[in-house]
Amino acid sequence: MPPNEIFSIKDLINQAGEEQEIQYGTSEARLRIDLRIEDIGLWKSHHNKNPDNNNILLACESNSGELAETTLTWVVGAAIRSALVEGTAQARDLLKNLGVSEELVDLASEHCPGLGGKAVWAFHLERHGWLTATPVES
């Protein structure tokens, strides 16, 4: 199913099947869409406790200062930051500013339906450099 035909988290979960994840890219630049119910629930819980109209949640190295002064990290929960972006271009710029490679940003913008729109996505980098995206709401 092409990304523009995926309308909900449920559709993504159905596409992933028992694997509960979908991966795109190469071994060096890989996007992993995490669809484990418990992981979605953790991000959703954080989002519900901080009900601003933000549409991106980010695992960052620092919880203080401007968002642009930190980087995306693999330490999920260390410093969850959120942002409101308008459109895929702003989402791309934000991820790049947080240290995500161009290739990973391209994969995210292509395979995360609703990114920068009404969908809420959570991102973190894994230790080996893969980008993990978790749909929180759509």
mmCIF file with all atom_site columns, N, CA, C and O in Angstrom, residues 76-120:
data_model
loop_
_atom_site.group_PDB
_atom_site.id
_atom_site.type_symbol
_atom_site.label_atom_id
_atom_site.label_alt_id
_atom_site.label_comp_id
_atom_site.label_asym_id
_atom_site.label_entity_id
_atom_site.label_seq_id
_atom_site.pdbx_PDB_ins_code
_atom_site.Cartn_x
_atom_site.Cartn_y
_atom_site.Cartn_z
_atom_site.occupancy
_atom_site.B_iso_or_equiv
_atom_site.pdbx_formal_charge
_atom_site.auth_seq_id
_atom_site.auth_comp_id
_atom_site.auth_asym_id
_atom_site.auth_atom_id
_atom_site.pdbx_PDB_model_num
ATOM 1   N N  . VAL A 1 76  ? 15.700 6.939  24.633 1.00 0.00 ? 76  VAL A N  1
ATOM 2   C CA . VAL A 1 76  ? 14.279 7.237  24.646 1.00 0.00 ? 76  VAL A CA 1
ATOM 3   C C  . VAL A 1 76  ? 13.852 7.543  26.073 1.00 0.00 ? 76  VAL A C  1
ATOM 4   O O  . VAL A 1 76  ? 14.156 6.808  27.000 1.00 0.00 ? 76  VAL A O  1
ATOM 5   N N  . GLY A 1 77  ? 13.189 8.650  26.249 1.00 0.00 ? 77  GLY A N  1
ATOM 6   C CA . GLY A 1 77  ? 12.709 9.048  27.557 1.00 0.00 ? 77  GLY A CA 1
ATOM 7   C C  . GLY A 1 77  ? 13.650 9.958  28.305 1.00 0.00 ? 77  GLY A C  1
ATOM 8   O O  . GLY A 1 77  ? 13.288 10.514 29.330 1.00 0.00 ? 77  GLY A O  1
ATOM 9   N N  . ALA A 1 78  ? 14.878 10.119 27.803 1.00 0.00 ? 78  ALA A N  1
ATOM 10  C CA . ALA A 1 78  ? 15.834 10.987 28.484 1.00 0.00 ? 78  ALA A CA 1
ATOM 11  C C  . ALA A 1 78  ? 15.323 12.415 28.511 1.00 0.00 ? 78  ALA A C  1
ATOM 12  O O  . ALA A 1 78  ? 15.337 13.064 29.540 1.00 0.00 ? 78  ALA A O  1
ATOM 13  N N  . ALA A 1 79  ? 14.879 12.898 27.403 1.00 0.00 ? 79  ALA A N  1
ATOM 14  C CA . ALA A 1 79  ? 14.345 14.257 27.302 1.00 0.00 ? 79  ALA A CA 1
ATOM 15  C C  . ALA A 1 79  ? 13.370 14.280 26.136 1.00 0.00 ? 79  ALA A C  1
ATOM 16  O O  . ALA A 1 79  ? 13.765 14.479 24.999 1.00 0.00 ? 79  ALA A O  1
ATOM 17  N N  . ILE A 1 80  ? 12.121 14.029 26.433 1.00 0.00 ? 80  ILE A N  1
ATOM 18  C CA . ILE A 1 80  ? 11.113 14.048 25.371 1.00 0.00 ? 80  ILE A CA 1
ATOM 19  C C  . ILE A 1 80  ? 10.699 15.493 25.139 1.00 0.00 ? 80  ILE A C  1
ATOM 20  O O  . ILE A 1 80  ? 10.249 16.180 26.038 1.00 0.00 ? 80  ILE A O  1
ATOM 21  N N  . ARG A 1 81  ? 10.919 15.935 23.928 1.00 0.00 ? 81  ARG A N  1
ATOM 22  C CA . ARG A 1 81  ? 10.547 17.292 23.533 1.00 0.00 ? 81  ARG A CA 1
ATOM 23  C C  . ARG A 1 81  ? 9.451  17.176 22.478 1.00 0.00 ? 81  ARG A C  1
ATOM 24  O O  . ARG A 1 81  ? 9.332  16.168 21.802 1.00 0.00 ? 81  ARG A O  1
ATOM 25  N N  . SER A 1 82  ? 8.691  18.209 22.337 1.00 0.00 ? 82  SER A N  1
ATOM 26  C CA . SER A 1 82  ? 7.637  18.197 21.326 1.00 0.00 ? 82  SER A CA 1
ATOM 27  C C  . SER A 1 82  ? 7.687  19.491 20.527 1.00 0.00 ? 82  SER A C  1
ATOM 28  O O  . SER A 1 82  ? 8.260  20.485 20.967 1.00 0.00 ? 82  SER A O  1
ATOM 29  N N  . ALA A 1 83  ? 7.092  19.427 19.359 1.00 0.00 ? 83  ALA A N  1
ATOM 30  C CA . ALA A 1 83  ? 7.085  20.593 18.476 1.00 0.00 ? 83  ALA A CA 1
ATOM 31  C C  . ALA A 1 83  ? 5.844  20.548 17.603 1.00 0.00 ? 83  ALA A C  1
ATOM 32  O O  . ALA A 1 83  ? 5.266  19.489 17.371 1.00 0.00 ? 83  ALA A O  1
ATOM 33  N N  . LEU A 1 84  ? 5.471  21.707 17.142 1.00 0.00 ? 84  LEU A N  1
ATOM 34  C CA . LEU A 1 84  ? 4.405  21.829 16.158 1.00 0.00 ? 84  LEU A CA 1
ATOM 35  C C  . LEU A 1 84  ? 5.041  22.290 14.858 1.00 0.00 ? 84  LEU A C  1
ATOM 36  O O  . LEU A 1 84  ? 5.697  23.328 14.822 1.00 0.00 ? 84  LEU A O  1
ATOM 37  N N  . VAL A 1 85  ? 4.890  21.482 13.829 1.00 0.00 ? 85  VAL A N  1
ATOM 38  C CA . VAL A 1 85  ? 5.385  21.853 12.508 1.00 0.00 ? 85  VAL A CA 1
ATOM 39  C C  . VAL A 1 85  ? 4.205  21.890 11.557 1.00 0.00 ? 85  VAL A C  1
ATOM 40  O O  . VAL A 1 85  ? 3.219  21.172 11.744 1.00 0.00 ? 85  VAL A O  1
ATOM 41  N N  . GLU A 1 86  ? 4.317  22.729 10.569 1.00 0.00 ? 86  GLU A N  1
ATOM 42  C CA . GLU A 1 86  ? 3.265  22.855 9.570  1.00 0.00 ? 86  GLU A CA 1
ATOM 43  C C  . GLU A 1 86  ? 3.791  22.390 8.240  1.00 0.00 ? 86  GLU A C  1
ATOM 44  O O  . GLU A 1 86  ? 4.525  23.108 7.569  1.00 0.00 ? 86  GLU A O  1
ATOM 45  N N  . GLY A 1 87  ? 3.461  21.175 7.915  1.00 0.00 ? 87  GLY A N  1
ATOM 46  C CA . GLY A 1 87  ? 3.850  20.616 6.633  1.00 0.00 ? 87  GLY A CA 1
ATOM 47  C C  . GLY A 1 87  ? 5.104  19.774 6.701  1.00 0.00 ? 87  GLY A C  1
ATOM 48  O O  . GLY A 1 87  ? 5.900  19.859 7.639  1.00 0.00 ? 87  GLY A O  1
ATOM 49  N N  . THR A 1 88  ? 5.260  18.972 5.680  1.00 0.00 ? 88  THR A N  1
ATOM 50  C CA . THR A 1 88  ? 6.398  18.059 5.596  1.00 0.00 ? 88  THR A CA 1
ATOM 51  C C  . THR A 1 88  ? 7.716  18.816 5.530  1.00 0.00 ? 88  THR A C  1
ATOM 52  O O  . THR A 1 88  ? 8.709  18.381 6.114  1.00 0.00 ? 88  THR A O  1
ATOM 53  N N  . ALA A 1 89  ? 7.760  19.953 4.848  1.00 0.00 ? 89  ALA A N  1
ATOM 54  C CA . ALA A 1 89  ? 9.010  20.714 4.733  1.00 0.00 ? 89  ALA A CA 1
ATOM 55  C C  . ALA A 1 89  ? 9.519  21.154 6.107  1.00 0.00 ? 89  ALA A C  1
ATOM 56  O O  . ALA A 1 89  ? 10.714 21.030 6.390  1.00 0.00 ? 89  ALA A O  1
ATOM 57  N N  . GLN A 1 90  ? 8.638  21.642 6.959  1.00 0.00 ? 90  GLN A N  1
ATOM 58  C CA . GLN A 1 90  ? 9.061  22.045 8.307  1.00 0.00 ? 90  GLN A CA 1
ATOM 59  C C  . GLN A 1 90  ? 9.490  20.832 9.127  1.00 0.00 ? 90  GLN A C  1
ATOM 60  O O  . GLN A 1 90  ? 10.441 20.915 9.905  1.00 0.00 ? 90  GLN A O  1
ATOM 61  N N  . ALA A 1 91  ? 8.793  19.716 8.975  1.00 0.00 ? 91  ALA A N  1
ATOM 62  C CA . ALA A 1 91  ? 9.186  18.491 9.675  1.00 0.00 ? 91  ALA A CA 1
ATOM 63  C C  . ALA A 1 91  ? 10.577 18.054 9.229  1.00 0.00 ? 91  ALA A C  1
ATOM 64  O O  . ALA A 1 91  ? 11.428 17.689 10.052 1.00 0.00 ? 91  ALA A O  1
ATOM 65  N N  . ARG A 1 92  ? 10.834 18.109 7.943  1.00 0.00 ? 92  ARG A N  1
ATOM 66  C CA . ARG A 1 92  ? 12.150 17.745 7.400  1.00 0.00 ? 92  ARG A CA 1
ATOM 67  C C  . ARG A 1 92  ? 13.233 18.653 7.978  1.00 0.00 ? 92  ARG A C  1
ATOM 68  O O  . ARG A 1 92  ? 14.284 18.182 8.413  1.00 0.00 ? 92  ARG A O  1
ATOM 69  N N  . ASP A 1 93  ? 12.969 19.966 7.971  1.00 0.00 ? 93  ASP A N  1
ATOM 70  C CA . ASP A 1 93  ? 13.950 20.918 8.489  1.00 0.00 ? 93  ASP A CA 1
ATOM 71  C C  . ASP A 1 93  ? 14.247 20.662 9.967  1.00 0.00 ? 93  ASP A C  1
ATOM 72  O O  . ASP A 1 93  ? 15.408 20.701 10.385 1.00 0.00 ? 93  ASP A O  1
ATOM 73  N N  . LEU A 1 94  ? 13.203 20.384 10.745 1.00 0.00 ? 94  LEU A N  1
ATOM 74  C CA . LEU A 1 94  ? 13.398 20.122 12.165 1.00 0.00 ? 94  LEU A CA 1
ATOM 75  C C  . LEU A 1 94  ? 14.267 18.890 12.382 1.00 0.00 ? 94  LEU A C  1
ATOM 76  O O  . LEU A 1 94  ? 15.229 18.926 13.157 1.00 0.00 ? 94  LEU A O  1
ATOM 77  N N  . LEU A 1 95  ? 13.960 17.811 11.690 1.00 0.00 ? 95  LEU A N  1
ATOM 78  C CA . LEU A 1 95  ? 14.755 16.588 11.851 1.00 0.00 ? 95  LEU A CA 1
ATOM 79  C C  . LEU A 1 95  ? 16.212 16.815 11.440 1.00 0.00 ? 95  LEU A C  1
ATOM 80  O O  . LEU A 1 95  ? 17.132 16.365 12.126 1.00 0.00 ? 95  LEU A O  1
ATOM 81  N N  . LYS A 1 96  ? 16.420 17.532 10.352 1.00 0.00 ? 96  LYS A N  1
ATOM 82  C CA . LYS A 1 96  ? 17.800 17.836 9.922  1.00 0.00 ? 96  LYS A CA 1
ATOM 83  C C  . LYS A 1 96  ? 18.522 18.672 10.965 1.00 0.00 ? 96  LYS A C  1
ATOM 84  O O  . LYS A 1 96  ? 19.684 18.423 11.271 1.00 0.00 ? 96  LYS A O  1
ATOM 85  N N  . ASN A 1 97  ? 17.824 19.670 11.530 1.00 0.00 ? 97  ASN A N  1
ATOM 86  C CA . ASN A 1 97  ? 18.433 20.523 12.557 1.00 0.00 ? 97  ASN A CA 1
ATOM 87  C C  . ASN A 1 97  ? 18.794 19.742 13.813 1.00 0.00 ? 97  ASN A C  1
ATOM 88  O O  . ASN A 1 97  ? 19.667 20.165 14.572 1.00 0.00 ? 97  ASN A O  1
ATOM 89  N N  . LEU A 1 98  ? 18.120 18.618 14.037 1.00 0.00 ? 98  LEU A N  1
ATOM 90  C CA . LEU A 1 98  ? 18.399 17.792 15.208 1.00 0.00 ? 98  LEU A CA 1
ATOM 91  C C  . LEU A 1 98  ? 19.437 16.709 14.922 1.00 0.00 ? 98  LEU A C  1
ATOM 92  O O  . LEU A 1 98  ? 19.638 15.812 15.727 1.00 0.00 ? 98  LEU A O  1
ATOM 93  N N  . GLY A 1 99  ? 20.073 16.794 13.756 1.00 0.00 ? 99  GLY A N  1
ATOM 94  C CA . GLY A 1 99  ? 21.181 15.904 13.447 1.00 0.00 ? 99  GLY A CA 1
ATOM 95  C C  . GLY A 1 99  ? 20.838 14.666 12.643 1.00 0.00 ? 99  GLY A C  1
ATOM 96  O O  . GLY A 1 99  ? 21.680 13.778 12.488 1.00 0.00 ? 99  GLY A O  1
ATOM 97  N N  . VAL A 1 100 ? 19.633 14.582 12.109 1.00 0.00 ? 100 VAL A N  1
ATOM 98  C CA . VAL A 1 100 ? 19.244 13.426 11.303 1.00 0.00 ? 100 VAL A CA 1
ATOM 99  C C  . VAL A 1 100 ? 19.749 13.630 9.878  1.00 0.00 ? 100 VAL A C  1
ATOM 100 O O  . VAL A 1 100 ? 19.617 14.715 9.316  1.00 0.00 ? 100 VAL A O  1
ATOM 101 N N  . SER A 1 101 ? 20.323 12.587 9.302  1.00 0.00 ? 101 SER A N  1
ATOM 102 C CA . SER A 1 101 ? 20.897 12.689 7.962  1.00 0.00 ? 101 SER A CA 1
ATOM 103 C C  . SER A 1 101 ? 19.819 12.951 6.909  1.00 0.00 ? 101 SER A C  1
ATOM 104 O O  . SER A 1 101 ? 18.651 12.604 7.090  1.00 0.00 ? 101 SER A O  1
ATOM 105 N N  . GLU A 1 102 ? 20.248 13.524 5.822  1.00 0.00 ? 102 GLU A N  1
ATOM 106 C CA . GLU A 1 102 ? 19.351 13.826 4.695  1.00 0.00 ? 102 GLU A CA 1
ATOM 107 C C  . GLU A 1 102 ? 18.648 12.568 4.196  1.00 0.00 ? 102 GLU A C  1
ATOM 108 O O  . GLU A 1 102 ? 17.450 12.577 3.917  1.00 0.00 ? 102 GLU A O  1
ATOM 109 N N  . GLU A 1 103 ? 19.388 11.480 4.107  1.00 0.00 ? 103 GLU A N  1
ATOM 110 C CA . GLU A 1 103 ? 18.811 10.230 3.607  1.00 0.00 ? 103 GLU A CA 1
ATOM 111 C C  . GLU A 1 103 ? 17.707 9.717  4.536  1.00 0.00 ? 103 GLU A C  1
ATOM 112 O O  . GLU A 1 103 ? 16.646 9.288  4.075  1.00 0.00 ? 103 GLU A O  1
ATOM 113 N N  . LEU A 1 104 ? 17.922 9.804  5.841  1.00 0.00 ? 104 LEU A N  1
ATOM 114 C CA . LEU A 1 104 ? 16.898 9.371  6.796  1.00 0.00 ? 104 LEU A CA 1
ATOM 115 C C  . LEU A 1 104 ? 15.697 10.320 6.784  1.00 0.00 ? 104 LEU A C  1
ATOM 116 O O  . LEU A 1 104 ? 14.550 9.883  6.902  1.00 0.00 ? 104 LEU A O  1
ATOM 117 N N  . VAL A 1 105 ? 15.951 11.595 6.641  1.00 0.00 ? 105 VAL A N  1
ATOM 118 C CA . VAL A 1 105 ? 14.865 12.573 6.553  1.00 0.00 ? 105 VAL A CA 1
ATOM 119 C C  . VAL A 1 105 ? 14.013 12.290 5.315  1.00 0.00 ? 105 VAL A C  1
ATOM 120 O O  . VAL A 1 105 ? 12.783 12.350 5.370  1.00 0.00 ? 105 VAL A O  1
ATOM 121 N N  . ASP A 1 106 ? 14.664 11.965 4.201  1.00 0.00 ? 106 ASP A N  1
ATOM 122 C CA . ASP A 1 106 ? 13.932 11.616 2.981  1.00 0.00 ? 106 ASP A CA 1
ATOM 123 C C  . ASP A 1 106 ? 13.031 10.404 3.205  1.00 0.00 ? 106 ASP A C  1
ATOM 124 O O  . ASP A 1 106 ? 11.867 10.397 2.794  1.00 0.00 ? 106 ASP A O  1
ATOM 125 N N  . LEU A 1 107 ? 13.572 9.379  3.881  1.00 0.00 ? 107 LEU A N  1
ATOM 126 C CA . LEU A 1 107 ? 12.785 8.180  4.156  1.00 0.00 ? 107 LEU A CA 1
ATOM 127 C C  . LEU A 1 107 ? 11.583 8.493  5.047  1.00 0.00 ? 107 LEU A C  1
ATOM 128 O O  . LEU A 1 107 ? 10.473 8.017  4.809  1.00 0.00 ? 107 LEU A O  1
ATOM 129 N N  . ALA A 1 108 ? 11.807 9.320  6.068  1.00 0.00 ? 108 ALA A N  1
ATOM 130 C CA . ALA A 1 108 ? 10.713 9.679  6.979  1.00 0.00 ? 108 ALA A CA 1
ATOM 131 C C  . ALA A 1 108 ? 9.631  10.455 6.242  1.00 0.00 ? 108 ALA A C  1
ATOM 132 O O  . ALA A 1 108 ? 8.436  10.181 6.415  1.00 0.00 ? 108 ALA A O  1
ATOM 133 N N  . SER A 1 109 ? 10.026 11.404 5.413  1.00 0.00 ? 109 SER A N  1
ATOM 134 C CA . SER A 1 109 ? 9.015  12.203 4.718  1.00 0.00 ? 109 SER A CA 1
ATOM 135 C C  . SER A 1 109 ? 8.247  11.368 3.697  1.00 0.00 ? 109 SER A C  1
ATOM 136 O O  . SER A 1 109 ? 7.079  11.638 3.420  1.00 0.00 ? 109 SER A O  1
ATOM 137 N N  . GLU A 1 110 ? 8.877  10.328 3.192  1.00 0.00 ? 110 GLU A N  1
ATOM 138 C CA . GLU A 1 110 ? 8.219  9.470  2.210  1.00 0.00 ? 110 GLU A CA 1
ATOM 139 C C  . GLU A 1 110 ? 7.302  8.429  2.859  1.00 0.00 ? 110 GLU A C  1
ATOM 140 O O  . GLU A 1 110 ? 6.249  8.097  2.314  1.00 0.00 ? 110 GLU A O  1
ATOM 141 N N  . HIS A 1 111 ? 7.677  7.920  4.035  1.00 0.00 ? 111 HIS A N  1
ATOM 142 C CA . HIS A 1 111 ? 6.978  6.762  4.601  1.00 0.00 ? 111 HIS A CA 1
ATOM 143 C C  . HIS A 1 111 ? 6.214  7.026  5.899  1.00 0.00 ? 111 HIS A C  1
ATOM 144 O O  . HIS A 1 111 ? 5.643  6.097  6.466  1.00 0.00 ? 111 HIS A O  1
ATOM 145 N N  . CYS A 1 112 ? 6.201  8.257  6.377  1.00 0.00 ? 112 CYS A N  1
ATOM 146 C CA . CYS A 1 112 ? 5.433  8.598  7.581  1.00 0.00 ? 112 CYS A CA 1
ATOM 147 C C  . CYS A 1 112 ? 4.227  9.436  7.163  1.00 0.00 ? 112 CYS A C  1
ATOM 148 O O  . CYS A 1 112 ? 4.314  10.658 7.083  1.00 0.00 ? 112 CYS A O  1
ATOM 149 N N  . PRO A 1 113 ? 3.117  8.781  6.864  1.00 0.00 ? 113 PRO A N  1
ATOM 150 C CA . PRO A 1 113 ? 1.950  9.513  6.364  1.00 0.00 ? 113 PRO A CA 1
ATOM 151 C C  . PRO A 1 113 ? 1.460  10.549 7.364  1.00 0.00 ? 113 PRO A C  1
ATOM 152 O O  . PRO A 1 113 ? 1.402  10.303 8.562  1.00 0.00 ? 113 PRO A O  1
ATOM 153 N N  . GLY A 1 114 ? 1.145  11.717 6.845  1.00 0.00 ? 114 GLY A N  1
ATOM 154 C CA . GLY A 1 114 ? 0.628  12.787 7.700  1.00 0.00 ? 114 GLY A CA 1
ATOM 155 C C  . GLY A 1 114 ? 1.694  13.549 8.446  1.00 0.00 ? 114 GLY A C  1
ATOM 156 O O  . GLY A 1 114 ? 1.388  14.421 9.259  1.00 0.00 ? 114 GLY A O  1
ATOM 157 N N  . LEU A 1 115 ? 2.969  13.270 8.190  1.00 0.00 ? 115 LEU A N  1
ATOM 158 C CA . LEU A 1 115 ? 4.064  13.956 8.874  1.00 0.00 ? 115 LEU A CA 1
ATOM 159 C C  . LEU A 1 115 ? 3.967  15.457 8.624  1.00 0.00 ? 115 LEU A C  1
ATOM 160 O O  . LEU A 1 115 ? 3.894  15.904 7.485  1.00 0.00 ? 115 LEU A O  1
ATOM 161 N N  . GLY A 1 116 ? 3.942  16.211 9.705  1.00 0.00 ? 116 GLY A N  1
ATOM 162 C CA . GLY A 1 116 ? 3.823  17.661 9.590  1.00 0.00 ? 116 GLY A CA 1
ATOM 163 C C  . GLY A 1 116 ? 2.395  18.132 9.440  1.00 0.00 ? 116 GLY A C  1
ATOM 164 O O  . GLY A 1 116 ? 2.140  19.319 9.256  1.00 0.00 ? 116 GLY A O  1
ATOM 165 N N  . GLY A 1 117 ? 1.466  17.201 9.532  1.00 0.00 ? 117 GLY A N  1
ATOM 166 C CA . GLY A 1 117 ? 0.053  17.539 9.408  1.00 0.00 ? 117 GLY A CA 1
ATOM 167 C C  . GLY A 1 117 ? -0.696 17.166 10.670 1.00 0.00 ? 117 GLY A C  1
ATOM 168 O O  . GLY A 1 117 ? -0.232 17.405 11.779 1.00 0.00 ? 117 GLY A O  1
ATOM 169 N N  . LYS A 1 118 ? -1.825 16.513 10.482 1.00 0.00 ? 118 LYS A N  1
ATOM 170 C CA . LYS A 1 118 ? -2.666 16.164 11.633 1.00 0.00 ? 118 LYS A CA 1
ATOM 171 C C  . LYS A 1 118 ? -2.156 14.947 12.389 1.00 0.00 ? 118 LYS A C  1
ATOM 172 O O  . LYS A 1 118 ? -2.504 14.748 13.541 1.00 0.00 ? 118 LYS A O  1
ATOM 173 N N  . ALA A 1 119 ? -1.362 14.122 11.759 1.00 0.00 ? 119 ALA A N  1
ATOM 174 C CA . ALA A 1 119 ? -0.812 12.949 12.438 1.00 0.00 ? 119 ALA A CA 1
ATOM 175 C C  . ALA A 1 119 ? 0.264  13.388 13.435 1.00 0.00 ? 119 ALA A C  1
ATOM 176 O O  . ALA A 1 119 ? 0.970  14.367 13.207 1.00 0.00 ? 119 ALA A O  1
ATOM 177 N N  . VAL A 1 120 ? 0.370  12.646 14.525 1.00 0.00 ? 120 VAL A N  1
ATOM 178 C CA . VAL A 1 120 ? 1.427  12.889 15.512 1.00 0.00 ? 120 VAL A CA 1
ATOM 179 C C  . VAL A 1 120 ? 2.427  11.745 15.380 1.00 0.00 ? 120 VAL A C  1
ATOM 180 O O  . VAL A 1 120 ? 2.060  10.567 15.453 1.00 0.00 ? 120 VAL A O  1
#
